[in-house]
Short mmCIF file of C-alpha atoms in Angstrom, two decimals:
data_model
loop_
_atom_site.label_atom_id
_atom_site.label_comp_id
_atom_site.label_asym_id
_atom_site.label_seq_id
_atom_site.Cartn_x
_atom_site.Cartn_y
_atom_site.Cartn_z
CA UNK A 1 36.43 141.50 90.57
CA UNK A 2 37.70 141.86 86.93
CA UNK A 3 37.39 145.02 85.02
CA UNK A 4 34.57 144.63 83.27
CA UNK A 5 36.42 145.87 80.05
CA UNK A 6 38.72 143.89 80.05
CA UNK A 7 36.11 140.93 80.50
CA UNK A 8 34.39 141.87 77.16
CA UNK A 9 37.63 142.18 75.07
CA UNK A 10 38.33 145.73 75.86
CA UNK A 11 41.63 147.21 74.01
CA UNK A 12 42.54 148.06 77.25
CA UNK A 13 44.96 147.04 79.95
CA UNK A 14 44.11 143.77 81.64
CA UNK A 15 43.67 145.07 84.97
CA UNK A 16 41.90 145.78 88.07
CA UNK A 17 42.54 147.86 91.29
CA UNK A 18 44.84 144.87 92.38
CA UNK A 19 46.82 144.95 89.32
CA UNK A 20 46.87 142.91 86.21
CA UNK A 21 45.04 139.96 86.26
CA UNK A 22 46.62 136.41 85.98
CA UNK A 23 46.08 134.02 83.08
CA UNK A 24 43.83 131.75 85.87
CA UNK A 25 41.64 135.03 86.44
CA UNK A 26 41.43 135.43 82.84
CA UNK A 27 40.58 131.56 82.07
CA UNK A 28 38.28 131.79 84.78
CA UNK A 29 36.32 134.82 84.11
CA UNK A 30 35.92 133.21 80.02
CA UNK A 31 34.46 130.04 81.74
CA UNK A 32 31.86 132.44 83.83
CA UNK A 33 30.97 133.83 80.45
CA UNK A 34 30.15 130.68 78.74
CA UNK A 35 28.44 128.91 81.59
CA UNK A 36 26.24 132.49 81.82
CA UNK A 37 25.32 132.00 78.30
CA UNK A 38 25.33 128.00 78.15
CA UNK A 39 23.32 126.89 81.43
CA UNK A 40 20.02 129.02 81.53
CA UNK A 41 18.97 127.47 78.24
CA UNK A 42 20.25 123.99 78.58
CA UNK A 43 19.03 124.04 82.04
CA UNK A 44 15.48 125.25 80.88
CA UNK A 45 15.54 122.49 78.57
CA UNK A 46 15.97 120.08 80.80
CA UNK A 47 13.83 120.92 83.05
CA UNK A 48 10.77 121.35 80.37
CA UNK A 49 11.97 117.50 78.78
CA UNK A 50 12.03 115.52 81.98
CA UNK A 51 8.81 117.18 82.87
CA UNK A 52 7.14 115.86 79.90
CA UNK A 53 9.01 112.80 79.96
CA UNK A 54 7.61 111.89 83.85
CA UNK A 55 4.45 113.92 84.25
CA UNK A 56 2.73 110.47 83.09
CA UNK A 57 3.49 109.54 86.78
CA UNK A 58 1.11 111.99 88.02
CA UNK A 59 -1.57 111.12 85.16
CA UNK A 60 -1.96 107.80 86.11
CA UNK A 61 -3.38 109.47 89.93
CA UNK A 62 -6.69 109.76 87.05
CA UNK A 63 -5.99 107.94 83.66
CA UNK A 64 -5.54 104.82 85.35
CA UNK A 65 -9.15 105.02 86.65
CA UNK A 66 -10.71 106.75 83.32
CA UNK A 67 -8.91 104.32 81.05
CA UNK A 68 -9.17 101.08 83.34
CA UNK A 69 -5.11 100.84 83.51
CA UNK A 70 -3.86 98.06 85.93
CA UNK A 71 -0.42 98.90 87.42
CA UNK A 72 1.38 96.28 84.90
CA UNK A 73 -0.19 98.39 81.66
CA UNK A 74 1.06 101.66 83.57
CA UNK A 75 4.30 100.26 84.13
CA UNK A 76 4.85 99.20 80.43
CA UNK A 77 3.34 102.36 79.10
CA UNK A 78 5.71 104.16 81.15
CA UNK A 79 8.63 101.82 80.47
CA UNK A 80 7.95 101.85 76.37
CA UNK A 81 9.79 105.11 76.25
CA UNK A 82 12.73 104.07 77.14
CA UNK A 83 12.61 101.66 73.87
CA UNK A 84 12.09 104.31 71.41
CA UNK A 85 14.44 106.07 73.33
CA UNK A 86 17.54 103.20 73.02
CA UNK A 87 16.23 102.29 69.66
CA UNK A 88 17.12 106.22 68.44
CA UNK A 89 19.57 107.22 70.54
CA UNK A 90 23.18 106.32 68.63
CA UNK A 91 22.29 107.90 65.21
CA UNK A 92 21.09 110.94 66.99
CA UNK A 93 24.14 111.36 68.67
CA UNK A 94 26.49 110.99 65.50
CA UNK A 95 23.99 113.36 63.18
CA UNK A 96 24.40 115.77 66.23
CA UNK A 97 28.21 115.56 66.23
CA UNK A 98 27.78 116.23 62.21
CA UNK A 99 25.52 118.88 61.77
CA UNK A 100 25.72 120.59 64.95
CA UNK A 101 23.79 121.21 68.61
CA UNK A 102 21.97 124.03 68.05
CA UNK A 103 19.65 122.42 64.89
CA UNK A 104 19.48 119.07 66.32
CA UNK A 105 18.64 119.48 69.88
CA UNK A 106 16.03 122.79 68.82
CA UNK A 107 14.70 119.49 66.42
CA UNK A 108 14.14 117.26 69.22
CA UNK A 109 12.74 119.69 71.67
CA UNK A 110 9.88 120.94 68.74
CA UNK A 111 8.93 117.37 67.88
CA UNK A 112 8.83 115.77 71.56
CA UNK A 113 6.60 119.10 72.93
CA UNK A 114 3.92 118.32 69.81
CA UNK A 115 3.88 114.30 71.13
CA UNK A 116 4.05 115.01 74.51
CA UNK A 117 0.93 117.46 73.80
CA UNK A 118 -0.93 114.53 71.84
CA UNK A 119 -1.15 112.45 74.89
CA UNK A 120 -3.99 114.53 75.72
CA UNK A 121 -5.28 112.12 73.01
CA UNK A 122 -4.73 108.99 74.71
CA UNK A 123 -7.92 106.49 74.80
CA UNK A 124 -7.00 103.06 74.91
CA UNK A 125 -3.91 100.84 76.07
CA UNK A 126 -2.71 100.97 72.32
CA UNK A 127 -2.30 104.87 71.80
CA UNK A 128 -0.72 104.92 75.26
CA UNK A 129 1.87 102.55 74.26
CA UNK A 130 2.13 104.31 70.32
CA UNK A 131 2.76 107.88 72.17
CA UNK A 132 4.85 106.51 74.77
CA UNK A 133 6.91 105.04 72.54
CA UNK A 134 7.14 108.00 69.95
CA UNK A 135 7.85 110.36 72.83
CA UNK A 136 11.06 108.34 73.19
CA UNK A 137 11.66 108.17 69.48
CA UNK A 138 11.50 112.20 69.51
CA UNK A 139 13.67 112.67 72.64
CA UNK A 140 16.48 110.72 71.96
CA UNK A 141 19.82 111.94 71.64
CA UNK A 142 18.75 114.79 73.94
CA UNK A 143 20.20 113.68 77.35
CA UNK A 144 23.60 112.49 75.86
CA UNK A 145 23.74 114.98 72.85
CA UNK A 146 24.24 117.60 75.79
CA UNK A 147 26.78 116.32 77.84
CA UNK A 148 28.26 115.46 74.63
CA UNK A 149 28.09 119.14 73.71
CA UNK A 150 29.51 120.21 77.43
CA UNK A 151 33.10 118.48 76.39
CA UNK A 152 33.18 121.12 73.01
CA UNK A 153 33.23 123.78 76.29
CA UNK A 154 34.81 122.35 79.07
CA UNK A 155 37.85 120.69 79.44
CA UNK A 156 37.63 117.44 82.30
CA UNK A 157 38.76 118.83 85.41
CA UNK A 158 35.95 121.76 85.12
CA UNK A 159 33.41 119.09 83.47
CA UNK A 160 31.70 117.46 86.62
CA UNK A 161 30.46 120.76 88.23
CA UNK A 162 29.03 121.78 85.38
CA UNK A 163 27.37 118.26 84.49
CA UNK A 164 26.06 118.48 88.08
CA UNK A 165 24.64 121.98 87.42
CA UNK A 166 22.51 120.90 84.14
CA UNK A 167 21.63 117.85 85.92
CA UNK A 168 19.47 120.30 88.38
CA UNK A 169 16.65 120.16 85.66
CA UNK A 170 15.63 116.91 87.16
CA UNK A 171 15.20 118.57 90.82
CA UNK A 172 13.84 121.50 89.36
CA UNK A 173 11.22 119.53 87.04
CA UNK A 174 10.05 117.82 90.41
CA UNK A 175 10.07 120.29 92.43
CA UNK A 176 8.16 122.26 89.86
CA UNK A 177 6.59 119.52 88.37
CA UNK A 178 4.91 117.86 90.93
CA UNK A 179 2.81 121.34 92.27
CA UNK A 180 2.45 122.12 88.86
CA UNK A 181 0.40 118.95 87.60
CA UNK A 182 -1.50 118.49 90.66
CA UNK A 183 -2.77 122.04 90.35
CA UNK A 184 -3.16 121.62 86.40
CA UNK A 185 -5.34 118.11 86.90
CA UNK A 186 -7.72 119.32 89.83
CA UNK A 187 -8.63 122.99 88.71
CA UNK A 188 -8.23 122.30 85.22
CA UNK A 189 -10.62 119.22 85.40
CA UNK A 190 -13.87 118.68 83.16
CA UNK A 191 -12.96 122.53 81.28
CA UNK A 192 -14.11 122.07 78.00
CA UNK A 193 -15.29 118.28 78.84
CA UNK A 194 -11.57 117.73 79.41
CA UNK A 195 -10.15 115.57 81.86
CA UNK A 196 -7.29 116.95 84.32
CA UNK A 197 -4.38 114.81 83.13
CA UNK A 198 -5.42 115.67 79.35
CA UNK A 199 -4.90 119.31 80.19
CA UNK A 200 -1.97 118.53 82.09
CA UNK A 201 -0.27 117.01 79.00
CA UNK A 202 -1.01 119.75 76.58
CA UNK A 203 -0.11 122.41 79.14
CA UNK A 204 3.03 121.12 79.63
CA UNK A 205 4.08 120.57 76.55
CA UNK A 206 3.68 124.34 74.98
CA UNK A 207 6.86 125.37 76.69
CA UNK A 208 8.66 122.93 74.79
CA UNK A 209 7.86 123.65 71.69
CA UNK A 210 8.44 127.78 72.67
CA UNK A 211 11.92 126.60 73.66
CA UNK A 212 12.95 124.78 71.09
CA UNK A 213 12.53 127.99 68.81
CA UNK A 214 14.44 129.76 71.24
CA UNK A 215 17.49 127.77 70.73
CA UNK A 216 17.16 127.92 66.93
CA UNK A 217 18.23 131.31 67.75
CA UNK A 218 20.29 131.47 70.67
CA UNK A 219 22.22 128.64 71.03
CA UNK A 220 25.99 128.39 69.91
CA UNK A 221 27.15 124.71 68.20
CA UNK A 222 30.91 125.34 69.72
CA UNK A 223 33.54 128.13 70.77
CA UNK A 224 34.74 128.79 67.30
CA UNK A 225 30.76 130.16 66.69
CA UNK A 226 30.50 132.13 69.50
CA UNK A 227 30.12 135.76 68.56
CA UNK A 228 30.21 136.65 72.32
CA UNK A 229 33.36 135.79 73.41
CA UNK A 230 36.29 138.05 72.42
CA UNK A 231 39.12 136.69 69.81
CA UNK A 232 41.21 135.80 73.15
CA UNK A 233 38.71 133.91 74.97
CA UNK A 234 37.91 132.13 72.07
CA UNK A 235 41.94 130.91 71.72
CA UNK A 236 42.08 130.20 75.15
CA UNK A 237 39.22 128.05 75.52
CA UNK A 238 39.80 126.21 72.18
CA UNK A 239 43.28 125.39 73.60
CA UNK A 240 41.87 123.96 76.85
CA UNK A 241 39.70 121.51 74.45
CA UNK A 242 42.56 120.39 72.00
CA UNK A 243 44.94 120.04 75.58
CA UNK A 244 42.00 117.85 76.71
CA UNK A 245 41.06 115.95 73.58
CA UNK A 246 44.97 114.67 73.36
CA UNK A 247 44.12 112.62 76.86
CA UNK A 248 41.79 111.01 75.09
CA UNK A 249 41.42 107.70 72.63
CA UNK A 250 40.61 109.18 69.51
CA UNK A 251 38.73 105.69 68.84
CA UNK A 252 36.59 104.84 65.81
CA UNK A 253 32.61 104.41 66.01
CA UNK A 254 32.95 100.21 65.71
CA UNK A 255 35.57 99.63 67.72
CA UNK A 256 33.52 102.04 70.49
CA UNK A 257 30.63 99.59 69.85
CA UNK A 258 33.12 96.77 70.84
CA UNK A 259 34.76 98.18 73.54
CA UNK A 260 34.76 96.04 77.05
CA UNK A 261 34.52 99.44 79.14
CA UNK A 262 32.15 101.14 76.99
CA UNK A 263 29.73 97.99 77.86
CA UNK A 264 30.95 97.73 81.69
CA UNK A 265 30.02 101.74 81.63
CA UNK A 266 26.74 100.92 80.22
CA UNK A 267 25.91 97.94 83.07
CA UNK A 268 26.64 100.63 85.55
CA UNK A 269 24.43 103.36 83.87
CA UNK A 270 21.60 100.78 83.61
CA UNK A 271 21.52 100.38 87.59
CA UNK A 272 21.59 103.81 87.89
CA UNK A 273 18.40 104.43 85.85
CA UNK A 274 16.57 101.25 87.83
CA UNK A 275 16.90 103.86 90.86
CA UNK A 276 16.28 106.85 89.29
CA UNK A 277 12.79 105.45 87.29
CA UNK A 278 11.99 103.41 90.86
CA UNK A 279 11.77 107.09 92.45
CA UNK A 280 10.57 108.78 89.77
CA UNK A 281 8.06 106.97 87.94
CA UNK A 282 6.41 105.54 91.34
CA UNK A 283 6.46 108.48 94.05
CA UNK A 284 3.82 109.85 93.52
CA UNK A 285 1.64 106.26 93.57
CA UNK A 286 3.55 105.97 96.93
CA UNK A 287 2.80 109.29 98.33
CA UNK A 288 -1.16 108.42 97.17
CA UNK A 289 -0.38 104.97 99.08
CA UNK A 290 0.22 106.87 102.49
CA UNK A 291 -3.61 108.19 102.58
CA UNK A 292 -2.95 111.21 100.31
CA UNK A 293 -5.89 111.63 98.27
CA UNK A 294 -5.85 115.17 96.54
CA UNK A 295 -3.84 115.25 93.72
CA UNK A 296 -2.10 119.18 94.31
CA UNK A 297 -0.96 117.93 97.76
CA UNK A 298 1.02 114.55 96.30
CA UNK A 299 1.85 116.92 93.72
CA UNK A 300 3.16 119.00 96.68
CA UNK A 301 4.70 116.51 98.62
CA UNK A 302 6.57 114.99 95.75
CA UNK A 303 8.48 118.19 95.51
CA UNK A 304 10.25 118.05 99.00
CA UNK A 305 12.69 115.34 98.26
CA UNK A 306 13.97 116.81 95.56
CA UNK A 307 14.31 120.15 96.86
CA UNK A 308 16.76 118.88 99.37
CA UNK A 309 19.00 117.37 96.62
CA UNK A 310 20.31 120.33 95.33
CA UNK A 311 23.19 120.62 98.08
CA UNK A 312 24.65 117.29 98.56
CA UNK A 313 24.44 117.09 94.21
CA UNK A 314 27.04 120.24 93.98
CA UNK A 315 29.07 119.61 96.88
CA UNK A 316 29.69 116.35 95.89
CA UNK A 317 30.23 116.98 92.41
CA UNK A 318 32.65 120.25 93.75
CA UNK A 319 34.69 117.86 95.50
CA UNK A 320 35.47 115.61 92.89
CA UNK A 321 36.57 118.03 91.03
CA UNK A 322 39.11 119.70 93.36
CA UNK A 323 40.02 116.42 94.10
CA UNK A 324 40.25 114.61 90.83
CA UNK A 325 38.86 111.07 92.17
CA UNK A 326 35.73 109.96 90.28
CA UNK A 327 34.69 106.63 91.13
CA UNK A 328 34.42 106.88 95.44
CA UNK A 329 32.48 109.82 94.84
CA UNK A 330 29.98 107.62 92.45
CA UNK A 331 29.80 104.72 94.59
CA UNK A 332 29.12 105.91 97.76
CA UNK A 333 26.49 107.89 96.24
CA UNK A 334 24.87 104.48 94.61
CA UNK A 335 25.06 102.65 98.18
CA UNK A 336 23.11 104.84 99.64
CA UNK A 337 20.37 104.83 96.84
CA UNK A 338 19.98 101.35 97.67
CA UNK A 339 19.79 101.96 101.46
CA UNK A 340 16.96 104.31 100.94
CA UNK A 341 15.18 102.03 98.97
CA UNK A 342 15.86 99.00 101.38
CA UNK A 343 14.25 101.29 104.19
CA UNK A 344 11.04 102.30 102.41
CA UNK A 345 9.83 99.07 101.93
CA UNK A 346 11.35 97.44 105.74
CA UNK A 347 9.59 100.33 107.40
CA UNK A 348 6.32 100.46 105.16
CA UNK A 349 4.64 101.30 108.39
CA UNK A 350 5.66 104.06 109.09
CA UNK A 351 4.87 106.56 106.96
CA UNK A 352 7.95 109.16 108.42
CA UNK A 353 10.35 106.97 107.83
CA UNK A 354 9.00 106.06 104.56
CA UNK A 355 8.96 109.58 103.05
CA UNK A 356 12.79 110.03 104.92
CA UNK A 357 14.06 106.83 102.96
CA UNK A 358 12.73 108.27 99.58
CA UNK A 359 14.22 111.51 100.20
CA UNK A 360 17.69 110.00 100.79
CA UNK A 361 17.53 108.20 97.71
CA UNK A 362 16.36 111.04 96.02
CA UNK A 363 19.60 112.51 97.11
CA UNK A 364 21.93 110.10 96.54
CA UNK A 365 20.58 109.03 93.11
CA UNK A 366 20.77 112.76 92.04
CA UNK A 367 24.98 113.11 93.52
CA UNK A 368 25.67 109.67 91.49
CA UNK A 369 24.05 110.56 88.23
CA UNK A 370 25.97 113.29 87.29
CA UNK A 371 29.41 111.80 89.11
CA UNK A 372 28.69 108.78 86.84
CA UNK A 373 29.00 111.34 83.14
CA UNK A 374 32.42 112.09 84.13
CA UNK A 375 33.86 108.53 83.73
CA UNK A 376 33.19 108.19 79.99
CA UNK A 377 33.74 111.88 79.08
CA UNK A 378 36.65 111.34 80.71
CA UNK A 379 38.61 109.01 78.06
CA UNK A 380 36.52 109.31 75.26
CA UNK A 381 37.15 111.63 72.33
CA UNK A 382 35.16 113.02 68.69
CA UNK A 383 33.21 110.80 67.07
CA UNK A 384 33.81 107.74 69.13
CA UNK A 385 32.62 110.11 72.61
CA UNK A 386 29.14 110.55 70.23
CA UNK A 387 29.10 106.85 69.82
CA UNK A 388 30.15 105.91 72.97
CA UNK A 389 28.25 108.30 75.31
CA UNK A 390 24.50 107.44 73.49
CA UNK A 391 25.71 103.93 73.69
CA UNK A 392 26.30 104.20 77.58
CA UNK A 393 22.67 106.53 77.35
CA UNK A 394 20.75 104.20 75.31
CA UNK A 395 21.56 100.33 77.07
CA UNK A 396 21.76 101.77 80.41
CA UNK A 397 18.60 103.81 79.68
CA UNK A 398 16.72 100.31 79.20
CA UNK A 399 16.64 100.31 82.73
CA UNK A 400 13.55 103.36 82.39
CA UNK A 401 11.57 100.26 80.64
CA UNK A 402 12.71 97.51 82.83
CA UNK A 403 12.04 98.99 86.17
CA UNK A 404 8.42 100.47 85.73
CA UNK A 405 7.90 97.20 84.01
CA UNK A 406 8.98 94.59 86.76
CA UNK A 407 7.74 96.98 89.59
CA UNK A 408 4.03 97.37 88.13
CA UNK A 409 4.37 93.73 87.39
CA UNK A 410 5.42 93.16 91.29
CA UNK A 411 2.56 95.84 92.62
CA UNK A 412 0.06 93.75 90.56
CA UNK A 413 1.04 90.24 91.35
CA UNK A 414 1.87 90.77 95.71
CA UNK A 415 -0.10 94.32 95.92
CA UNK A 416 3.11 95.98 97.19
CA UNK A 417 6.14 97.35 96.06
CA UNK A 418 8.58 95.83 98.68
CA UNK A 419 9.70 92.86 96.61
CA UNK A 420 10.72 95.31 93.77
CA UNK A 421 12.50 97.97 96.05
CA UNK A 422 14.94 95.00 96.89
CA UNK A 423 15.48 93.74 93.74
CA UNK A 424 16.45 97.58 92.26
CA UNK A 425 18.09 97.48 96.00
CA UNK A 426 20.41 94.75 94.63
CA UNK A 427 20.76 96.20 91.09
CA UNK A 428 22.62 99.10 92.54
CA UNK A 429 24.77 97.87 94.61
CA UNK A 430 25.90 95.47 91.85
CA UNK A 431 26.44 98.91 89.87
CA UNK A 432 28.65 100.20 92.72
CA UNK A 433 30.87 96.89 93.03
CA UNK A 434 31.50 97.15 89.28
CA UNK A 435 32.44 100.45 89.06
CA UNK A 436 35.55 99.21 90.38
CA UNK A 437 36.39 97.49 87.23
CA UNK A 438 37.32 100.82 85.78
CA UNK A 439 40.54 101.99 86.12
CA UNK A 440 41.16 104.84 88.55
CA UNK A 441 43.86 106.09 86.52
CA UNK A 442 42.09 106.26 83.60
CA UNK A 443 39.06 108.37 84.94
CA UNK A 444 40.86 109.82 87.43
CA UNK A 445 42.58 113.07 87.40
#
């Protein structure tokens, strides 16, 4: 290992009981430092926003009966998100790029953790769809603003690993998640005349809030502010960026707007999302479906297929980038999304294989999503990446309305979801097939 002085800028000899240490050992160890300091609190973030963005999938085990919610008023509720969400997302992006991360995203975690907690509040279809929608409005940017703020760290060929790594908050907010509000809405239930999901919401939401204060203070808006790496580190890493940045189209906003790949990028992210908001949004309704009627044990169950994506997400995304190929390690991925899906609903059955399906897809949706942020941040540079990556975020994130939507829509009309899980079935692989329409040469490397 490297001597520790040396690691924190010591005046020192570079050195350890092997002898001086390479420039790779030294790039290396500066790259350990920042994801040290980096990950924990973008990763905590994460995790606290997608639980607050999809813990309405486990109130509507009870709102749904307290409110009188069909599946179709669920499924927009849910789904209205995503519009505040695509309606907000570009300008947040570009004020981001201008007045840094560590304002912006602290910003958007305070205001969506004081919505997220007013759902408590929710009485009628109409303040469901208001908060819903708000919640969006307040989140946006945050998804895209990140990985955006990954390429001021690290360069492409380190970039997928570490998009993979953040990308564990989803995992982590259902594996945590799902316990977590089934305990909250059956102990917490009728305390103070409350209702389980209200307490769930405003329970959930206080972390947020905490959070965002936390990265007022902690968190760094690039490598020429951080205090905690030593003048050297600091040069060396900055010169990994500008090498990287020069492989890039330096391309204005507008003609990023108008860009055929930015828009074939996009139709790709959207089928992506109609897999992700399938699982997400609806397993724990299927899980209920099976004959599970206490809420901590769907809450429970929901957490096993995503605790068995953590491995095939980091190997994959490990692999593509000793390997520099991209898009074969997204599209195989996708396939197999829509192979899970195609099973749960041709062996509806049989409960096993149901539950096996879902956690394949789990799995396969969670290696693709973060393979699929390394094709844009890949050839896209400054102010046009900003542009371009909460372009990508914001159209293909219409998918989070479109499939809760059509699938409560479905659920209501036939009384399954079968019909649906084809349909999102078919929406991926059309994502796959037109991921070839990217060049490999320009993504791969």
């Amino acid at each position: 290992m490297e001597n520790d002085k040396a690691l924190h800028g010591s005046s020192g000899p570079n050195q350890n009981s092997n002898g001086p240490l390479s420039s790779t050992d030294t790039e290396s160890a500066a790259y350990r430092k920042v994801t040290r300091r980096l990950l924990p609190l973008l990763l905590a973030s994460y995790i606290l926003a997608y639980l607050d963005r999809v813990n309405v999938s486990f109130a509507k085990l009870q709102m749904a009966v307290d409110l009188g919610f069909s599946d179709l008023i669920y499924g927009t509720g849910a789904g209205l998100f995503y519009v505040g969400y695509f309606l907000f997302e570009v300008p947040s992006n570009i004020i981001l790029h201008r007045i840094g991360a560590r304002i912006w995203i602290a910003r958007i975690m305070i205001t969506w953790g004081i919505i997220s907690a007013s759902m408590m509040f929710i009485a009628n279809v109409s303040t469901f769809y208001v908060l819903r929608f708000f919640l969006g409005v307040a989140e946006a940017g945050f998804f895209p603003g990140i990985i955006l703020y990954l390429t001021y760290w690290y360069p492409a060929h380190r970039r997928a690993r570490i998009i993979s790594l953040f990308m564990l908050g989803i995992p982590m907010a259902g594996i945590l998640g799902g316990p977590l509000s089934g305990w909250i809405m059956r102990d917490f239930d009728q305390l103070m005349g409350l209702r389980g999901w209200q307490w769930m919401f405003f329970v959930e939401a206080i972390p947020s809030i905490i959070m965002g204060l936390i990265l007022l203070r902690f968190l760094d808006d690039g490598i020429c502010h951080a205090a905690w790496l030593t003048d050297h580190e600091r040069v060396l890493l900055q010169e990994n960026i500008a090498r990287d940045e020069r492989t890039k189209e330096k391309t204005p906003v507008l003609l990023v707007l108008k860009s055929p790949r930015v828009w074939i990028l996009s139709v790709i992210y959207f089928t992506v999302g109609m897999g992700l908001s399938a699982i997400v949004l609806w397993l724990p309704t299927i899980i209920k479906g099976m004959g599970v009627t206490d809420v901590f044990q769907v809450g429970l169950l929901a957490a096993i297929p995503w605790c068995a994506t953590f491995i095939p997400m980091m190997l994959m995304s490990r692999h593509a980038d000793k390997t520099g190929e991209r898009r074969w390690h997204f599209i195989i991925p996708l396939l197999f999304v829509a192979l899970g899906l195609t099973c749960s609903a041709l062996f509806s059955a049989n409960h096993v294989l149901v539950f096996i399906a879902l956690t394949v897809s789990c799995c396969a949706v969670m290696t693709a999503y973060p393979l699929f942020w390394s094709l844009p941040t890949a050839f896209l540079a400054g102010t046009g990446a900003a542009a371009g990556i909460a372009v990508i975020n914001s159209i293909g994130g219409l998918s989070g309305f479109v499939s809760p939507y059509l699938l409560g829509w479905i659920k209501q009309t036939t009384g399954s979801l079968h019909i649906g899980m084809y349909l999102v079935s078919a929406c991926l692989i059309t994502g796959a097939l037109t991921t070839l329409l990217i060049p490999g040469n320009l993504v791969n490397r």
